[in-house]
Each structure stands twice: as structure tokens, then as C-alpha cells.
Coordinates of C-alpha atoms and ligand atoms in Angstrom, one line a residue:
Chain Y
X133 CA 120.6 113.0 82.8
X134 CA 123.5 111.6 80.9
X135 CA 125.1 109.5 83.6
X136 CA 124.3 105.8 83.1
X137 CA 121.5 104.5 85.3
X138 CA 122.5 102.0 88.0
X139 CA 121.2 98.6 87.3
X140 CA 119.7 97.6 90.7
X141 CA 116.2 98.0 89.3
X142 CA 116.7 96.1 86.1
X143 CA 114.0 93.4 85.9
X144 CA 112.1 94.9 88.8
X145 CA 108.3 95.3 88.8
X146 CA 107.2 98.8 89.3
X147 CA 103.8 98.4 91.0
X148 CA 102.6 101.9 90.7
X149 CA 103.0 104.4 87.9
X150 CA 100.5 107.0 86.9
X151 CA 99.8 107.7 83.2
X152 CA 97.7 110.8 83.0
X153 CA 95.1 111.8 80.4
X154 CA 96.5 114.7 78.4
X155 CA 93.0 116.0 78.3
X156 CA 89.5 114.5 78.7
X157 CA 88.9 114.9 75.0
X158 CA 91.4 112.0 74.3
X159 CA 88.8 109.6 75.7
X160 CA 86.2 110.5 73.1
X161 CA 87.1 107.7 70.7
X162 CA 87.0 105.2 73.6
X163 CA 83.4 105.8 74.6
X164 CA 80.6 103.9 73.0
X165 CA 78.4 106.1 70.7
X166 CA 75.7 106.7 73.3
X167 CA 78.1 108.0 76.0
X168 CA 80.2 109.9 73.5
X169 CA 77.1 111.9 72.6
X170 CA 76.2 112.3 76.2
X171 CA 79.7 113.6 77.0
X172 CA 79.6 116.0 74.1
X173 CA 76.1 117.3 74.8
X174 CA 77.2 118.2 78.3
X175 CA 80.5 119.5 77.2
X176 CA 82.2 117.2 79.6
X177 CA 85.2 116.7 77.3
X178 CA 86.2 120.3 78.2
X179 CA 86.3 119.5 81.9
X180 CA 89.3 118.3 83.7
X181 CA 88.4 115.5 86.0
X182 CA 91.7 115.3 87.8
X183 CA 91.0 114.7 91.5
X184 CA 91.6 117.8 93.6
X185 CA 94.1 115.8 95.7
X186 CA 96.6 116.4 92.9
X187 CA 96.8 120.1 92.2
X188 CA 98.6 120.5 88.9
X189 CA 101.2 122.9 90.2
X190 CA 102.1 121.2 93.4
X191 CA 105.7 120.1 93.1
X192 CA 105.0 116.7 94.6
X193 CA 102.8 115.8 91.6
X194 CA 105.5 116.0 89.0
X195 CA 109.3 115.6 89.5
X196 CA 110.9 118.7 87.9
X197 CA 113.0 116.7 85.5
X198 CA 109.9 114.7 84.5
X199 CA 107.9 117.7 83.4
X200 CA 106.7 117.7 79.8
X201 CA 106.8 120.5 77.3
X202 CA 103.0 120.3 77.1
X203 CA 100.4 118.3 79.0
X204 CA 100.4 117.1 82.6
X205 CA 103.3 115.0 84.0
X206 CA 102.8 111.4 83.1
X207 CA 100.7 112.0 80.0
X208 CA 103.3 111.0 77.4
X209 CA 104.4 107.4 76.7
X210 CA 107.7 108.4 75.0
X211 CA 108.5 110.4 78.1
X212 CA 107.6 107.5 80.4
X213 CA 109.9 105.3 78.4
X214 CA 112.8 107.8 78.5
X215 CA 112.4 108.7 82.2
X216 CA 111.7 105.3 83.6
X217 CA 111.3 102.3 81.5
X218 CA 114.4 102.6 79.4
X219 CA 116.4 104.1 82.2
X220 CA 115.7 101.9 85.3
X221 CA 114.7 99.0 83.0
X222 CA 112.0 97.4 85.1
X223 CA 110.5 94.2 83.6
X224 CA 107.0 95.6 84.1
X225 CA 105.3 98.7 85.3
X226 CA 101.6 98.8 86.5
X227 CA 99.6 101.7 85.3
X228 CA 97.1 103.1 87.9
X229 CA 94.9 105.8 86.6
X230 CA 93.4 107.8 89.4
X231 CA 90.7 110.0 87.9
X232 CA 87.5 111.7 88.8
X233 CA 85.6 108.9 87.0
X234 CA 86.0 106.9 90.2
X235 CA 84.1 109.4 92.3
X236 CA 81.3 110.6 90.0
X237 CA 77.8 110.5 91.6
X238 CA 76.1 109.0 88.6
X239 CA 77.0 105.4 88.7
X240 CA 76.3 105.0 84.9
X241 CA 78.4 108.0 84.0
X242 CA 81.1 106.8 86.3
X243 CA 81.0 103.3 84.6
X244 CA 81.1 104.9 81.1
X245 CA 84.2 106.9 82.0
X246 CA 85.9 104.0 83.6
X247 CA 85.3 101.9 80.5
X248 CA 86.7 104.7 78.3
X249 CA 89.7 105.0 80.5
X250 CA 90.4 101.3 80.4
X251 CA 90.0 101.3 76.6
X252 CA 92.4 104.2 76.4
X253 CA 95.0 102.6 78.6
X254 CA 94.8 99.5 76.6
X255 CA 95.1 101.2 73.2
X256 CA 97.5 104.0 74.0
X257 CA 99.7 102.4 76.5
X258 CA 99.5 98.6 76.9
X259 CA 99.4 98.0 73.1
X260 CA 102.4 100.3 72.6
X261 CA 104.8 99.0 75.2
X262 CA 104.9 95.3 76.1
X263 CA 106.4 96.2 79.5
X264 CA 103.2 97.9 80.7
X265 CA 100.4 96.4 82.7
X266 CA 97.4 98.1 84.1
X267 CA 94.7 98.1 86.9
X268 CA 91.1 97.9 85.9
X269 CA 89.4 101.2 86.8
X270 CA 85.9 100.6 88.1
X271 CA 83.0 102.6 89.4
X272 CA 83.4 101.8 93.1
X273 CA 80.0 103.0 94.1
X274 CA 78.2 100.3 92.1
X275 CA 79.4 96.8 92.7
X276 CA 77.2 95.6 89.9
X277 CA 78.8 97.8 87.3
X278 CA 82.2 97.3 88.7
X279 CA 81.8 93.6 88.3
X280 CA 80.7 94.0 84.7
X281 CA 83.8 96.0 83.9
X282 CA 86.0 93.4 85.6
X283 CA 84.4 90.6 83.6
X284 CA 84.8 92.5 80.4
X285 CA 88.5 93.0 80.8
X286 CA 89.5 89.9 82.8
X287 CA 90.3 87.9 79.6
X288 CA 93.2 90.3 78.8
X289 CA 96.0 89.2 81.1
X290 CA 97.7 92.6 80.9
X291 CA 95.1 93.8 83.3
X292 CA 96.5 92.6 86.6
X293 CA 94.6 94.3 89.3
X294 CA 91.3 96.1 90.2
X295 CA 91.7 99.6 91.5
X296 CA 89.6 101.2 94.3
X297 CA 90.1 104.2 96.5
X298 CA 90.7 104.0 100.3
X299 CA 87.8 106.3 101.2
X300 CA 84.6 105.9 99.2
X301 CA 81.0 106.0 100.2
X302 CA 81.0 103.1 102.6
X303 CA 83.9 101.3 104.4
X304 CA 85.5 98.9 101.9
X305 CA 84.8 95.7 103.8
X306 CA 81.0 96.1 103.7
X307 CA 79.1 93.2 102.1
X308 CA 77.7 95.4 99.3
X309 CA 81.3 95.5 97.9
X310 CA 81.8 91.8 98.1
X311 CA 80.8 91.1 94.5
X312 CA 83.8 93.1 93.4
X313 CA 86.1 91.0 95.6
X314 CA 84.5 87.8 94.4
X315 CA 85.1 88.7 90.8
X316 CA 88.6 89.9 91.4
X317 CA 89.4 86.8 93.4
X318 CA 88.0 84.4 90.7
X319 CA 90.2 86.1 88.1
X320 CA 93.4 86.2 90.1
X321 CA 93.2 90.0 90.3
X322 CA 94.4 91.7 93.5
X323 CA 92.4 94.7 94.8
X324 CA 94.6 97.8 94.6
X325 CA 93.5 100.4 97.1
X326 CA 94.9 103.8 96.2
X327 CA 95.1 106.8 98.4
X328 CA 92.1 109.0 97.7
X329 CA 88.6 109.7 98.6
X330 CA 85.3 110.3 96.9
X331 CA 84.9 113.1 99.3
X332 CA 81.4 112.1 100.4
X333 CA 82.9 112.2 103.9
X334 CA 85.7 114.3 105.3
X335 CA 89.1 112.6 105.0
X336 CA 89.6 113.0 108.7
X337 CA 87.1 111.7 111.2
X338 CA 87.1 115.2 112.7
X339 CA 85.8 117.0 109.7
X340 CA 87.1 118.9 106.7
X341 CA 90.8 119.9 106.9
X342 CA 92.0 123.3 105.8
X343 CA 95.3 122.3 104.2
X344 CA 96.8 119.6 102.0
X345 CA 99.1 118.8 104.9
X346 CA 96.2 117.6 106.9
X347 CA 94.6 115.8 104.0
X348 CA 97.7 114.0 103.0
X349 CA 98.5 112.9 106.5
X350 CA 94.9 111.8 107.1
X351 CA 95.2 109.4 104.2
X352 CA 96.9 107.0 106.5
X353 CA 93.9 107.2 108.8
X354 CA 91.7 106.4 105.8
X355 CA 93.8 103.4 104.9
X356 CA 93.7 102.3 108.5
X357 CA 89.9 102.4 108.6
X358 CA 89.7 100.7 105.2
X359 CA 92.0 97.9 106.4
X360 CA 90.1 97.5 109.6
X361 CA 86.9 97.2 107.7
X362 CA 88.2 94.6 105.3
X363 CA 89.6 92.5 108.2
X364 CA 86.7 92.9 110.6
X365 CA 84.0 92.2 108.1
X366 CA 85.7 89.0 107.2
X367 CA 86.6 89.7 103.6
X368 CA 89.7 87.6 103.8
X369 CA 87.9 84.7 105.4
X370 CA 85.2 84.8 102.7
X371 CA 87.8 85.2 99.9
X372 CA 90.9 83.3 101.1
X373 CA 92.7 83.8 97.8
X374 CA 92.2 87.6 97.7
X375 CA 95.2 89.9 97.9
X376 CA 94.9 93.6 98.7
X377 CA 97.6 96.1 97.7
X378 CA 97.7 99.4 99.6
X379 CA 99.0 101.9 97.1
X380 CA 100.7 105.1 98.4
X381 CA 99.5 104.4 101.9
X382 CA 102.9 104.9 103.5
X383 CA 104.1 102.1 105.8
X384 CA 105.0 103.4 109.2
X385 CA 101.4 103.5 110.5
X386 CA 100.8 99.9 109.9
X387 CA 102.7 98.1 112.8
X388 CA 101.0 100.3 115.5
X389 CA 97.7 99.9 113.9
X390 CA 98.1 96.1 113.8
X391 CA 99.1 96.0 117.5
X392 CA 96.0 97.8 118.4
X393 CA 93.9 95.5 116.2
X394 CA 95.3 92.4 117.7
X395 CA 95.0 93.7 121.2
X396 CA 91.4 94.8 120.9
X397 CA 90.4 91.6 119.0
X398 CA 91.3 89.5 122.1
X399 CA 88.5 91.1 124.1
X400 CA 85.8 91.5 121.4
X401 CA 86.6 88.4 119.3
X402 CA 83.2 86.9 120.0
X403 CA 81.5 89.8 118.0
X404 CA 83.4 88.8 114.9
X405 CA 83.6 85.0 115.4
X406 CA 84.9 84.4 111.8
X407 CA 88.2 85.9 112.9
X408 CA 89.8 82.9 114.3
X409 CA 93.4 84.1 114.1
X410 CA 95.2 87.2 115.2
X411 CA 94.4 89.9 112.7
X412 CA 98.1 90.6 112.1
X413 CA 98.5 87.0 110.7
X414 CA 95.7 87.6 108.3
X415 CA 97.1 91.0 107.2
X416 CA 100.5 89.5 106.6
X417 CA 99.1 86.9 104.3
X418 CA 96.7 89.1 102.4
X419 CA 97.9 92.6 102.4
X420 CA 100.8 94.3 100.5
X421 CA 102.0 97.8 100.3
X422 CA 103.7 99.8 97.6
X423 CA 106.9 101.5 98.5
X424 CA 106.8 105.1 97.2
X425 CA 106.0 107.5 98.8
X426 CA 107.9 105.8 101.6
X427 CA 107.5 107.6 104.9
X428 CA 110.9 106.1 105.9
X429 CA 112.2 106.9 109.4
X430 CA 115.3 109.1 109.4
X431 CA 118.0 106.5 110.1
X432 CA 118.8 103.1 108.7
X433 CA 118.6 101.6 112.1
X434 CA 115.1 102.9 112.5
X435 CA 114.2 101.6 109.1
X436 CA 115.3 98.1 110.2
X437 CA 113.2 98.4 113.3
X438 CA 110.2 99.2 111.2
X439 CA 110.8 96.3 108.9
X440 CA 111.2 94.0 111.9
X441 CA 107.9 95.4 113.2
X442 CA 106.2 94.6 110.0
X443 CA 107.2 91.0 110.7
X444 CA 107.3 89.9 107.1
X445 CA 109.6 90.5 104.2
X446 CA 106.8 89.7 101.8
X447 CA 104.7 92.7 102.2
X448 CA 106.5 95.5 100.4
X449 CA 106.3 96.0 96.7
X450 CA 108.6 98.2 94.7
X451 CA 107.0 101.3 93.2
X452 CA 108.3 104.5 91.7
X453 CA 105.0 106.4 91.8
X454 CA 106.1 108.0 88.5
X455 CA 105.7 110.9 87.7
X456 CA 105.2 112.0 91.3
X457 CA 108.2 113.4 93.0
X458 CA 109.4 111.3 95.9
X459 CA 113.0 110.6 95.0
X460 CA 115.7 112.1 92.9
X461 CA 117.9 110.5 90.2
X462 CA 117.5 106.8 90.2
X463 CA 117.3 106.4 94.0
X464 CA 113.9 104.8 94.1
X465 CA 114.8 102.5 96.9
X466 CA 115.6 103.7 100.5
X467 CA 119.2 103.1 101.4
X468 CA 120.1 100.4 103.9
X469 CA 118.1 97.5 102.4
X470 CA 119.9 94.2 102.0
X471 CA 120.3 92.7 98.5
X472 CA 118.1 89.9 99.4
X473 CA 115.3 92.2 100.6
X474 CA 115.7 94.3 97.5
X475 CA 115.2 91.3 95.4
X476 CA 112.1 90.4 97.3
X477 CA 110.6 93.9 97.1
X478 CA 111.4 94.3 93.5
X479 CA 110.7 90.9 92.0
X480 CA 109.5 88.1 94.2
X481 CA 106.8 89.9 96.1
X482 CA 105.3 91.5 93.1
X483 CA 105.2 88.2 91.2
X484 CA 103.6 86.5 94.2
X485 CA 101.1 89.2 94.5
X486 CA 100.2 89.6 90.8
X487 CA 99.8 86.0 89.5
X488 CA 98.9 87.4 86.1
X489 CA 102.4 88.8 85.6
X490 CA 103.6 85.3 85.3
X491 CA 101.1 84.5 82.6
X492 CA 102.4 87.1 80.3
X493 CA 106.1 87.5 81.0
Chain K
X67 CA 101.2 67.3 145.7
X68 CA 98.3 66.9 148.0
X69 CA 94.6 66.2 147.4
X70 CA 92.0 68.4 149.0
X71 CA 88.3 67.7 149.5
X72 CA 86.7 71.0 148.6
X73 CA 83.0 70.3 148.2
X74 CA 80.3 67.7 148.0
X75 CA 79.0 67.3 144.4
X76 CA 75.6 68.6 145.5
X77 CA 77.1 72.0 146.2
X78 CA 78.0 72.5 142.6
X79 CA 75.1 71.7 140.3
X80 CA 75.8 71.4 136.5
X81 CA 76.6 74.8 135.0
X82 CA 77.7 76.3 138.2
X83 CA 81.0 76.9 140.1
X84 CA 82.4 77.3 143.5
X85 CA 85.5 79.3 144.4
X86 CA 87.5 77.6 147.1
X87 CA 90.8 78.4 148.8
X88 CA 93.4 75.7 149.0
X89 CA 96.8 76.3 150.6
X90 CA 96.0 80.0 150.4
X91 CA 95.3 79.9 146.7
X92 CA 91.9 80.6 145.2
X93 CA 90.7 78.0 142.8
X94 CA 87.4 78.0 140.8
X95 CA 85.7 74.6 140.6
X96 CA 83.4 74.4 137.6
X97 CA 80.9 71.7 136.7
X98 CA 80.1 71.0 133.1
X99 CA 77.5 68.1 133.1
X100 CA 79.1 65.6 135.4
X101 CA 82.7 66.7 134.7
X102 CA 84.5 68.9 137.2
X103 CA 87.3 71.3 136.3
X104 CA 89.6 73.5 138.4
X105 CA 91.2 76.8 137.3
X106 CA 93.3 79.3 139.2
X107 CA 91.3 82.4 140.1
X108 CA 93.8 84.6 138.5
X109 CA 93.7 85.7 134.8
X110 CA 97.0 85.2 133.1
X111 CA 96.5 88.6 131.4
X112 CA 96.5 91.0 134.3
X113 CA 95.5 89.1 137.3
X114 CA 91.7 89.6 137.3
X115 CA 89.6 87.1 139.4
X116 CA 89.0 85.0 136.3
X117 CA 86.8 82.5 137.9
X118 CA 84.2 85.1 138.7
X119 CA 83.7 85.8 135.0
X120 CA 80.7 84.8 133.0
X121 CA 80.3 81.3 131.8
X122 CA 79.6 81.5 128.1
X123 CA 79.6 79.5 124.9
X124 CA 82.1 79.4 122.1
X125 CA 80.7 81.5 119.3
X126 CA 82.1 80.5 115.9
X127 CA 81.5 81.3 112.3
X128 CA 83.2 79.3 109.6
X129 CA 82.3 82.1 107.3
X130 CA 81.1 85.7 107.9
X131 CA 77.4 85.7 108.9
X132 CA 77.3 81.9 109.3
X133 CA 76.9 82.0 113.1
X134 CA 77.1 78.9 115.3
X135 CA 76.8 78.5 119.0
X136 CA 79.1 75.7 120.2
X137 CA 80.3 74.3 123.5
X138 CA 77.6 76.0 125.5
X139 CA 78.7 76.7 129.1
X140 CA 82.3 75.5 128.5
X141 CA 84.0 78.9 128.2
X142 CA 84.8 81.5 130.8
X143 CA 85.0 85.2 130.0
X144 CA 87.4 87.2 132.1
X145 CA 85.5 90.0 134.0
X146 CA 88.2 92.6 133.2
X147 CA 89.1 92.5 129.5
X148 CA 86.8 89.8 128.3
X149 CA 89.4 87.4 127.0
X150 CA 87.8 83.9 126.7
X151 CA 89.2 80.8 128.3
X152 CA 88.4 77.1 127.8
X153 CA 87.1 75.9 131.2
X154 CA 88.3 72.3 130.4
X155 CA 92.0 73.3 129.7
X156 CA 92.5 76.9 130.9
X157 CA 93.7 77.8 127.4
X158 CA 92.8 81.2 126.1
X159 CA 91.0 81.4 122.8
X160 CA 93.1 84.3 121.6
X161 CA 96.5 82.7 122.1
X162 CA 95.9 79.1 123.3
X163 CA 99.5 78.1 123.4
X164 CA 101.0 80.9 125.4
X165 CA 98.1 82.5 127.3
X166 CA 96.8 79.9 129.7
X167 CA 95.1 79.9 133.1
X168 CA 96.6 77.2 135.3
X169 CA 94.3 74.2 135.5
X170 CA 94.1 71.8 138.4
X171 CA 93.2 68.1 138.4
X172 CA 89.8 67.6 139.9
X173 CA 88.2 64.3 140.6
X174 CA 85.1 62.9 142.2
X175 CA 85.6 60.5 145.1
X176 CA 83.1 58.6 147.2
X177 CA 83.1 59.5 150.9
X178 CA 84.0 56.0 151.7
X179 CA 87.4 56.3 150.0
X180 CA 88.0 59.6 151.5
X181 CA 87.5 58.5 155.0
X182 CA 90.4 56.1 154.5
X183 CA 92.7 59.0 153.5
X184 CA 95.2 60.5 152.8
X185 CA 93.1 63.6 152.0
X186 CA 92.9 67.0 153.4
X187 CA 89.3 67.9 154.2
X188 CA 89.6 71.2 156.1
X189 CA 86.5 72.8 154.7
X190 CA 84.2 69.9 154.2
X191 CA 82.5 67.5 156.5
X192 CA 82.9 64.1 154.8
X193 CA 80.3 61.4 155.3
X194 CA 80.5 57.9 153.8
X195 CA 77.3 58.2 151.8
X196 CA 78.1 61.3 149.8
X197 CA 80.4 61.9 146.8
X198 CA 83.0 64.7 146.9
X199 CA 85.0 67.0 144.7
X200 CA 88.7 66.5 145.2
X201 CA 91.3 68.9 143.8
X202 CA 95.0 68.1 143.5
X203 CA 97.4 71.0 144.1
Ligands
FES599 S1 92.8 90.5 133.2 FE1 91.7 88.9 132.3 S2 91.5 89.6 130.3 FE2 92.7 91.2 131.2

């Protein structure tokens, strides 16, 4: 890669990159003594808690030229700097660690691992490169412990978001999750909802799929259900300042889903009387989507139709999804976007979505 | 525009309705307290006989779970797809500015005035003592 990088991403905000743990053992110094001993007694430091959605050898999970001599793709800061930060020169990149910690059955162990991961991200990544920001990883199955972790880290403005998964034990809008939204909203932290499942339920409403193809495509269905739940339960009415970022959700499913939501709402509105406006309006104000992996339609013209259907140029946020393989070279943006829209996607929309980026830049 | 006598007020007690035909057009006459309102019997969505729908309240919640019953008996729910309409204005709740059922002017007139004209009273026998519902189309 000797050719100079194009500069259209200079100053952009990359809203989704994935630092990976080289091995669970690197977390040991970041546990408190009790949980360090717990982990060691059980030999958990020898386990690999990578979610099975990301099989290590699947090409999609590591772009070939981003592979490392040792360790999983994404596990080296110098490599991230060389591949992405120094090359595309984004102003910031937001680290989203997706890890088995988020789906553990023991709420306490899940919380302990999340704390260790957050400490590790802070010490090994944020403290070493001023361009990096991170999402707070929380135990999603315990609102109480998740809020504790949010409160612990909120004073550090480099944590800009709270990370959840699309498909966990209960639909995300349920009131038992509201303490998380309340804490996030109070601290100016959007809720990032990443593709993924705790696999307590099949990712498809029809049951367990046989192949990754089904699983990956069903993620959109999971996002759709998560979004329906957040809207219908009135989360955005209760927390009018809350923003939600759908991460790796794809985009093309959204307009059709919103049409259906609006249409159906007209007849059953009385059941959810807190929804005073068309759900699409609410979604346009509160929901954002990261770009990669972009399920772009095949032609530019179709892309424009899709953008028109979204009905807002404020919803898309630039992301590279480093180190996953969704584009080659520096072509992280789909072609056919106007300069103005690129500026919105890369800079203005992220700054509007993540108020904490302004505090620190 | 012509004014039509469509009912005596006794025929439509508070909270009830009467569907009448004026110039071949069906109109629902609704009584809320002592106010009378007229709506075309045709839903702007897909043409259901709107005025046969259930008369309901407006359910609201300023915040999820904070339920309030308001404007009891002032909303009409379409019998087909359950969109709700404000009986007083014909405006839909889901899209009040563009989805509206046509509303007609309805007034109450004493029989004495009516006898003097000019009113069309095809369907109603007018007597001087009674009071009548008059719709303008
Ligand atoms: S016809 Fe009235 S709501 Fe559809």
C-alpha cells in the first residue's frame, strides 16, 4: 500500500472500529483482585470469548491486507494506526468491543468482564492515541450493573456511547432496560446497538438457522424488532434527548420497515397513546445508522432512491468497521454521494450524534 | 348551498347519531351534549361507512404508562381499519392536516323559523313547537 491515501476522509469521524483482545489473558491486570482470582481459578483466561458470529477464519472478519503476523485482526494499535488512523486520517474513531462478556449468563461475571474490557480499552488504546474514543461495554442483562458501569466511566469524556446488542434476553424497549437509557441520556451518551445476539433466542423468529448466511441476513430482522420495541414502548417519549445508533445494521431494510410501522400505527395508535406522531418522525430524530457494512443497492440511481426514502440526510454516520472486510483500498464510502452528503455523513452527523466528541476535540 | 331539515332533536339523544341521506349523500349527524355535528359517511381512507363506526374517547398519555381518557364520546373509529376521527372537525388523529372526513354545518332551528322557509324538509314533518336539526350541504 504505497500509493498515497485520498484525503476525502481526513477529519472524518469513524463511528465503528473493532479493537480485539489479543487473548483473554491481557485483561488480567484490569480485573479487581477478587475477579482476577475468580477468573484464574476457573481458568477463564485460557478461554476465547469471541462471539461465534465472528469465526476467526471467515474472510469477512479481517481484510486480507489488515491481517497481523500474530493475534486476531484488530488486536494491534500500531497496525490500526498504520492501516486506518494515519492513512485515512479520521479526526476520531470510536472503538466498539463486541465480546462474549456481553452475553454471559452470570450477571456479575458479565459485569466484571465488562469493567475489565473498559479498563483495558482506556489504558491500552485511548491513553495511547488521542484520536480514539470508545463505547462503554455493559452487562446488558442487568440494568442495575450496567448503570453502575455507566456512572463509573461517564466522567471520562472519551467514552462517548453505551454499547448494547440488538438481540438480547428481552426486547430492548422494555421498561426493565430504562435505567440504562436514563443514565445514558443524562450523560449525553447515545445507545449504540450493535449487530449481535445473546443467543437466548434464535436470531430468526422461525428458529435456529443452519448457516451464517441466514444468521447474518436475519440480523436485519433483529434490528427491526429492536427498533419497533424502542419506538412502541415509548423510550423516545420518555427520554426525549436519547439517541440510538444502529451499528452494522445495514440500511436498506429501514424504509420499508418504517412504512409498515407508520401504516399500522394509524389503526392501533390508541394502544400506544404516547405515540402522538408518526413513528417515522420519531425515528428520524432519534435514530442513526453506521455506514459499513453498507448493503448498497447495485446502482447509484438506486442508492439515491434509498437515500430519498430514508427522508433525512442526518441519519447516516461514517464507519469503516475496521478490521472487517467490506471495502478495498480507501474506498470506505459508496460512490455517488454528493460532497455535501459526504460532509454530513463523515463529520456533521457524528458530531450531532455524539455530543461528547465536541467536549474533547 | 341548501339547508335541509333532517331530524327533530328528540330523535338524536346526546351520545347518539343518525345517518341521513341528503341529495343522495349519506351524512352522519352526531350529538355531543347539545352540539350537533355532521360528517360524510365515507372514510377518507378507503371509503368505509365511517359514521357507523364506534363512538370513542381520545386516549392519550403524555408519557408511557401515564394513561388519560379525554374527550369522551367525541371521537369516531372507522369500522374498517380503526383510524380515529374527531367528530367535531372530521380531522383524523393520525394525519389531521391531510386526512379529513368532510364535515357539514349543522344547526338547531325552532320549528317556527322553519315553517317560514327556505328549508327543504323532505324527511321530517315540521311542527312549530319542536326544535329541529338542520344540515347545510
Ligand atoms: S376505510 Fe376507514 S380506516 Fe380504512
